[in-house]
């Protein structure tokens, strides 16, 4: 027999393969809470507009409450034959209260219904993600404050560049995550228009009040074009874009943790809580949590790419292709949430080897720029000339296998006769980081100020 929810025109049931490819209940059951919330708001509006009687509305509302209770209790039976969450809910509602359940679908379509459910789900997920990202920022800012003066090497091209502080390094990720939260907030603000009432694609002839349902569901306003309302998945693309950039930031940090944990770097150690061993090599401590964060970024970016490809060729308005918008999104945002939680745990857990970091900070002639700056400030050399002089001095030190601070004054004067003993005041890593006092620089005083600013700001956000 044909599907009782939509099969009036059809004489027979779909082929088994058609049912397999068509059904979405295997994943869109996640919309259950949002679907019922949207239905209750739609029902209240229909009753207020006298489109559905108060008596029927009361019965439908109680039935929806019963359906929600069954789903929350895990006693609800989802049917693949009913295709999706919308029809599963409506079918169970009909079982509970009879044919009057069919009045609920007045003045709406599954097209605007799924757009609504997805927007509500994405909005809820963004709010949860923001809480997680705020917590990760706080952990990083606390670590930054604790290590405002802990010296480590800063790298470019993964080569020692200049000494920095570990606190400064942590704060770099606080800044990145702040931008990530801003992108999620932007996506949330743009998605916060309600598509319900757009029906299949052209609106409806019923005298509905779309402003009422929009405000009841926490939206700023109803969407202004019914075609765009049911065809739009920009809100998913934007959210996945923000998620992908966030995943890239987490992946970069994860890669650094992987490097830091190697014996070759030896900068930090993760406890047993975030490490695993080897089935054959008893000495191994593998930073698997960091590696998995790094690896999961691929599936998050892949979900964005996949949906872009799905949407790029679709004419207005709704096409069944758009059913492919959900599984990748569910997986990507779940994966990102897991990665944020894992990274928060690793930041809390990580044990830096400050002695090893500081020793490494002086390697590779990392104070060469300090020497060049000293030549400019004290001898008034043009920077390009100072750069050349410093390069020649570095060559002497490199040929002898010693640090810049180990060269004699005569060695330095053999390159630039005007150099005096004051030059040694800038050749240590401690002196180098203390001198970087420009706004945004790595000087410990700067790091403390920035860390305290962030912690104060994050505490205010936490109280909202």
mmCIF file of N, CA, C and O in Angstrom, residues 4-47:
data_model
loop_
_atom_site.group_PDB
_atom_site.id
_atom_site.type_symbol
_atom_site.label_atom_id
_atom_site.label_comp_id
_atom_site.label_asym_id
_atom_site.label_seq_id
_atom_site.Cartn_x
_atom_site.Cartn_y
_atom_site.Cartn_z
ATOM 1 N N UNK A 4 0.625 6.289 3.955
ATOM 2 C CA UNK A 4 -0.645 6.887 4.379
ATOM 3 C C UNK A 4 -0.509 8.380 4.677
ATOM 4 O O UNK A 4 -1.518 9.079 4.768
ATOM 5 N N UNK A 5 0.710 8.872 4.839
ATOM 6 C CA UNK A 5 0.890 10.288 5.146
ATOM 7 C C UNK A 5 0.884 11.157 3.905
ATOM 8 O O UNK A 5 0.567 12.338 3.970
ATOM 9 N N UNK A 6 1.314 10.600 2.770
ATOM 10 C CA UNK A 6 1.339 11.420 1.565
ATOM 11 C C UNK A 6 0.891 10.684 0.314
ATOM 12 O O UNK A 6 0.923 11.234 -0.786
ATOM 13 N N UNK A 7 0.432 9.434 0.410
ATOM 14 C CA UNK A 7 0.295 8.566 -0.758
ATOM 15 C C UNK A 7 -1.043 8.573 -1.460
ATOM 16 O O UNK A 7 -1.354 7.598 -2.165
ATOM 17 N N UNK A 8 -1.854 9.604 -1.312
ATOM 18 C CA UNK A 8 -3.151 9.597 -1.960
ATOM 19 C C UNK A 8 -3.106 9.425 -3.458
ATOM 20 O O UNK A 8 -3.993 8.808 -4.064
ATOM 21 N N UNK A 9 -2.082 9.929 -4.094
ATOM 22 C CA UNK A 9 -1.960 9.847 -5.551
ATOM 23 C C UNK A 9 -1.357 8.525 -5.994
ATOM 24 O O UNK A 9 -1.391 8.177 -7.173
ATOM 25 N N UNK A 10 -0.761 7.774 -5.047
ATOM 26 C CA UNK A 10 0.018 6.587 -5.394
ATOM 27 C C UNK A 10 -0.778 5.319 -5.134
ATOM 28 O O UNK A 10 -1.482 5.193 -4.126
ATOM 29 N N UNK A 11 -0.653 4.363 -6.054
ATOM 30 C CA UNK A 11 -1.415 3.122 -5.963
ATOM 31 C C UNK A 11 -0.666 2.014 -5.234
ATOM 32 O O UNK A 11 -1.270 1.035 -4.799
ATOM 33 N N UNK A 12 0.652 2.128 -5.133
ATOM 34 C CA UNK A 12 1.439 1.083 -4.489
ATOM 35 C C UNK A 12 2.553 1.690 -3.652
ATOM 36 O O UNK A 12 2.868 2.872 -3.785
ATOM 37 N N UNK A 13 3.126 0.853 -2.817
ATOM 38 C CA UNK A 13 4.200 1.307 -1.936
ATOM 39 C C UNK A 13 5.503 1.463 -2.712
ATOM 40 O O UNK A 13 5.684 0.854 -3.775
ATOM 41 N N UNK A 14 6.442 2.268 -2.189
ATOM 42 C CA UNK A 14 7.744 2.410 -2.833
ATOM 43 C C UNK A 14 8.513 1.097 -2.844
ATOM 44 O O UNK A 14 8.308 0.239 -1.977
ATOM 45 N N UNK A 15 9.367 0.915 -3.824
ATOM 46 C CA UNK A 15 10.283 -0.218 -3.849
ATOM 47 C C UNK A 15 11.168 -0.175 -2.601
ATOM 48 O O UNK A 15 11.425 0.895 -2.035
ATOM 49 N N UNK A 16 11.630 -1.320 -2.171
ATOM 50 C CA UNK A 16 12.458 -1.384 -0.963
ATOM 51 C C UNK A 16 13.710 -0.521 -1.090
ATOM 52 O O UNK A 16 14.138 0.121 -0.122
ATOM 53 N N UNK A 17 14.297 -0.492 -2.274
ATOM 54 C CA UNK A 17 15.488 0.349 -2.491
ATOM 55 C C UNK A 17 15.110 1.816 -2.397
ATOM 56 O O UNK A 17 15.854 2.636 -1.835
ATOM 57 N N UNK A 18 13.933 2.170 -2.947
ATOM 58 C CA UNK A 18 13.472 3.545 -2.841
ATOM 59 C C UNK A 18 13.283 3.940 -1.381
ATOM 60 O O UNK A 18 13.670 5.040 -0.958
ATOM 61 N N UNK A 19 12.715 3.038 -0.607
ATOM 62 C CA UNK A 19 12.521 3.328 0.817
ATOM 63 C C UNK A 19 13.867 3.495 1.512
ATOM 64 O O UNK A 19 14.040 4.372 2.358
ATOM 65 N N UNK A 20 14.840 2.676 1.136
ATOM 66 C CA UNK A 20 16.157 2.735 1.766
ATOM 67 C C UNK A 20 16.856 4.054 1.482
ATOM 68 O O UNK A 20 17.427 4.673 2.383
ATOM 69 N N UNK A 21 16.809 4.504 0.235
ATOM 70 C CA UNK A 21 17.527 5.731 -0.113
ATOM 71 C C UNK A 21 16.766 6.977 0.333
ATOM 72 O O UNK A 21 17.342 8.035 0.572
ATOM 73 N N UNK A 22 15.443 6.841 0.470
ATOM 74 C CA UNK A 22 14.600 7.995 0.755
ATOM 75 C C UNK A 22 14.502 8.315 2.233
ATOM 76 O O UNK A 22 14.390 9.487 2.619
ATOM 77 N N UNK A 23 14.545 7.307 3.094
ATOM 78 C CA UNK A 23 14.302 7.517 4.523
ATOM 79 C C UNK A 23 15.436 8.298 5.170
ATOM 80 O O UNK A 23 16.614 8.065 4.889
ATOM 81 N N UNK A 24 15.063 9.217 6.048
ATOM 82 C CA UNK A 24 16.062 9.998 6.783
ATOM 83 C C UNK A 24 15.919 9.843 8.295
ATOM 84 O O UNK A 24 16.681 10.441 9.056
ATOM 85 N N UNK A 25 14.960 9.026 8.747
ATOM 86 C CA UNK A 25 14.721 8.904 10.180
ATOM 87 C C UNK A 25 15.929 8.339 10.914
ATOM 88 O O UNK A 25 16.113 8.589 12.119
ATOM 89 N N UNK A 26 16.801 7.636 10.190
ATOM 90 C CA UNK A 26 18.004 7.088 10.819
ATOM 91 C C UNK A 26 18.933 8.149 11.361
ATOM 92 O O UNK A 26 19.787 7.852 12.203
ATOM 93 N N UNK A 27 18.771 9.378 10.901
ATOM 94 C CA UNK A 27 19.612 10.459 11.439
ATOM 95 C C UNK A 27 18.821 11.680 11.868
ATOM 96 O O UNK A 27 19.203 12.374 12.803
ATOM 97 N N UNK A 28 17.680 11.985 11.212
ATOM 98 C CA UNK A 28 16.997 13.220 11.598
ATOM 99 C C UNK A 28 16.121 13.056 12.840
ATOM 100 O O UNK A 28 15.451 14.005 13.259
ATOM 101 N N UNK A 29 16.160 11.867 13.462
ATOM 102 C CA UNK A 29 15.517 11.722 14.774
ATOM 103 C C UNK A 29 16.117 12.703 15.774
ATOM 104 O O UNK A 29 15.503 13.036 16.804
ATOM 105 N N UNK A 30 17.337 13.193 15.483
ATOM 106 C CA UNK A 30 17.977 14.170 16.367
ATOM 107 C C UNK A 30 17.179 15.472 16.447
ATOM 108 O O UNK A 30 17.384 16.273 17.360
ATOM 109 N N UNK A 31 16.296 15.690 15.486
ATOM 110 C CA UNK A 31 15.481 16.900 15.476
ATOM 111 C C UNK A 31 14.232 16.780 16.341
ATOM 112 O O UNK A 31 13.394 17.680 16.325
ATOM 113 N N UNK A 32 14.054 15.682 17.057
ATOM 114 C CA UNK A 32 12.796 15.431 17.753
ATOM 115 C C UNK A 32 12.390 16.599 18.654
ATOM 116 O O UNK A 32 11.248 17.083 18.591
ATOM 117 N N UNK A 33 13.290 17.056 19.491
ATOM 118 C CA UNK A 33 12.955 18.137 20.427
ATOM 119 C C UNK A 33 12.591 19.406 19.674
ATOM 120 O O UNK A 33 11.621 20.095 20.016
ATOM 121 N N UNK A 34 13.390 19.728 18.639
ATOM 122 C CA UNK A 34 13.123 20.940 17.861
ATOM 123 C C UNK A 34 11.827 20.810 17.074
ATOM 124 O O UNK A 34 11.073 21.784 16.926
ATOM 125 N N UNK A 35 11.542 19.614 16.557
ATOM 126 C CA UNK A 35 10.331 19.408 15.764
ATOM 127 C C UNK A 35 9.088 19.627 16.611
ATOM 128 O O UNK A 35 8.135 20.300 16.181
ATOM 129 N N UNK A 36 9.100 19.097 17.817
ATOM 130 C CA UNK A 36 7.943 19.255 18.694
ATOM 131 C C UNK A 36 7.830 20.701 19.184
ATOM 132 O O UNK A 36 6.724 21.250 19.268
ATOM 133 N N UNK A 37 8.963 21.328 19.473
ATOM 134 C CA UNK A 37 8.924 22.732 19.870
ATOM 135 C C UNK A 37 8.313 23.591 18.777
ATOM 136 O O UNK A 37 7.477 24.462 19.027
ATOM 137 N N UNK A 38 8.729 23.355 17.524
ATOM 138 C CA UNK A 38 8.180 24.105 16.402
ATOM 139 C C UNK A 38 6.698 23.826 16.202
ATOM 140 O O UNK A 38 5.906 24.741 15.904
ATOM 141 N N UNK A 39 6.291 22.574 16.382
ATOM 142 C CA UNK A 39 4.880 22.213 16.210
ATOM 143 C C UNK A 39 4.007 22.874 17.267
ATOM 144 O O UNK A 39 2.886 23.327 16.976
ATOM 145 N N UNK A 40 4.497 22.947 18.489
ATOM 146 C CA UNK A 40 3.720 23.594 19.546
ATOM 147 C C UNK A 40 3.538 25.083 19.259
ATOM 148 O O UNK A 40 2.449 25.634 19.469
ATOM 149 N N UNK A 41 4.588 25.730 18.766
ATOM 150 C CA UNK A 41 4.470 27.155 18.434
ATOM 151 C C UNK A 41 3.514 27.352 17.259
ATOM 152 O O UNK A 41 2.686 28.285 17.255
ATOM 153 N N UNK A 42 3.614 26.493 16.252
ATOM 154 C CA UNK A 42 2.726 26.571 15.088
ATOM 155 C C UNK A 42 1.273 26.334 15.510
ATOM 156 O O UNK A 42 0.352 27.051 15.085
ATOM 157 N N UNK A 43 1.069 25.370 16.381
ATOM 158 C CA UNK A 43 -0.275 25.048 16.855
ATOM 159 C C UNK A 43 -0.889 26.223 17.614
ATOM 160 O O UNK A 43 -2.069 26.560 17.409
ATOM 161 N N UNK A 44 -0.105 26.840 18.486
ATOM 162 C CA UNK A 44 -0.621 27.987 19.248
ATOM 163 C C UNK A 44 -1.044 29.113 18.320
ATOM 164 O O UNK A 44 -2.089 29.758 18.531
ATOM 165 N N UNK A 45 -0.270 29.339 17.274
ATOM 166 C CA UNK A 45 -0.623 30.378 16.309
ATOM 167 C C UNK A 45 -1.888 30.013 15.559
ATOM 168 O O UNK A 45 -2.783 30.860 15.347
ATOM 169 N N UNK A 46 -2.010 28.754 15.122
ATOM 170 C CA UNK A 46 -3.210 28.330 14.400
ATOM 171 C C UNK A 46 -4.462 28.510 15.263
ATOM 172 O O UNK A 46 -5.524 28.928 14.763
ATOM 173 N N UNK A 47 -4.338 28.216 16.551
ATOM 174 C CA UNK A 47 -5.479 28.383 17.449
ATOM 175 C C UNK A 47 -5.817 29.864 17.624
ATOM 176 O O UNK A 47 -6.996 30.254 17.585
#
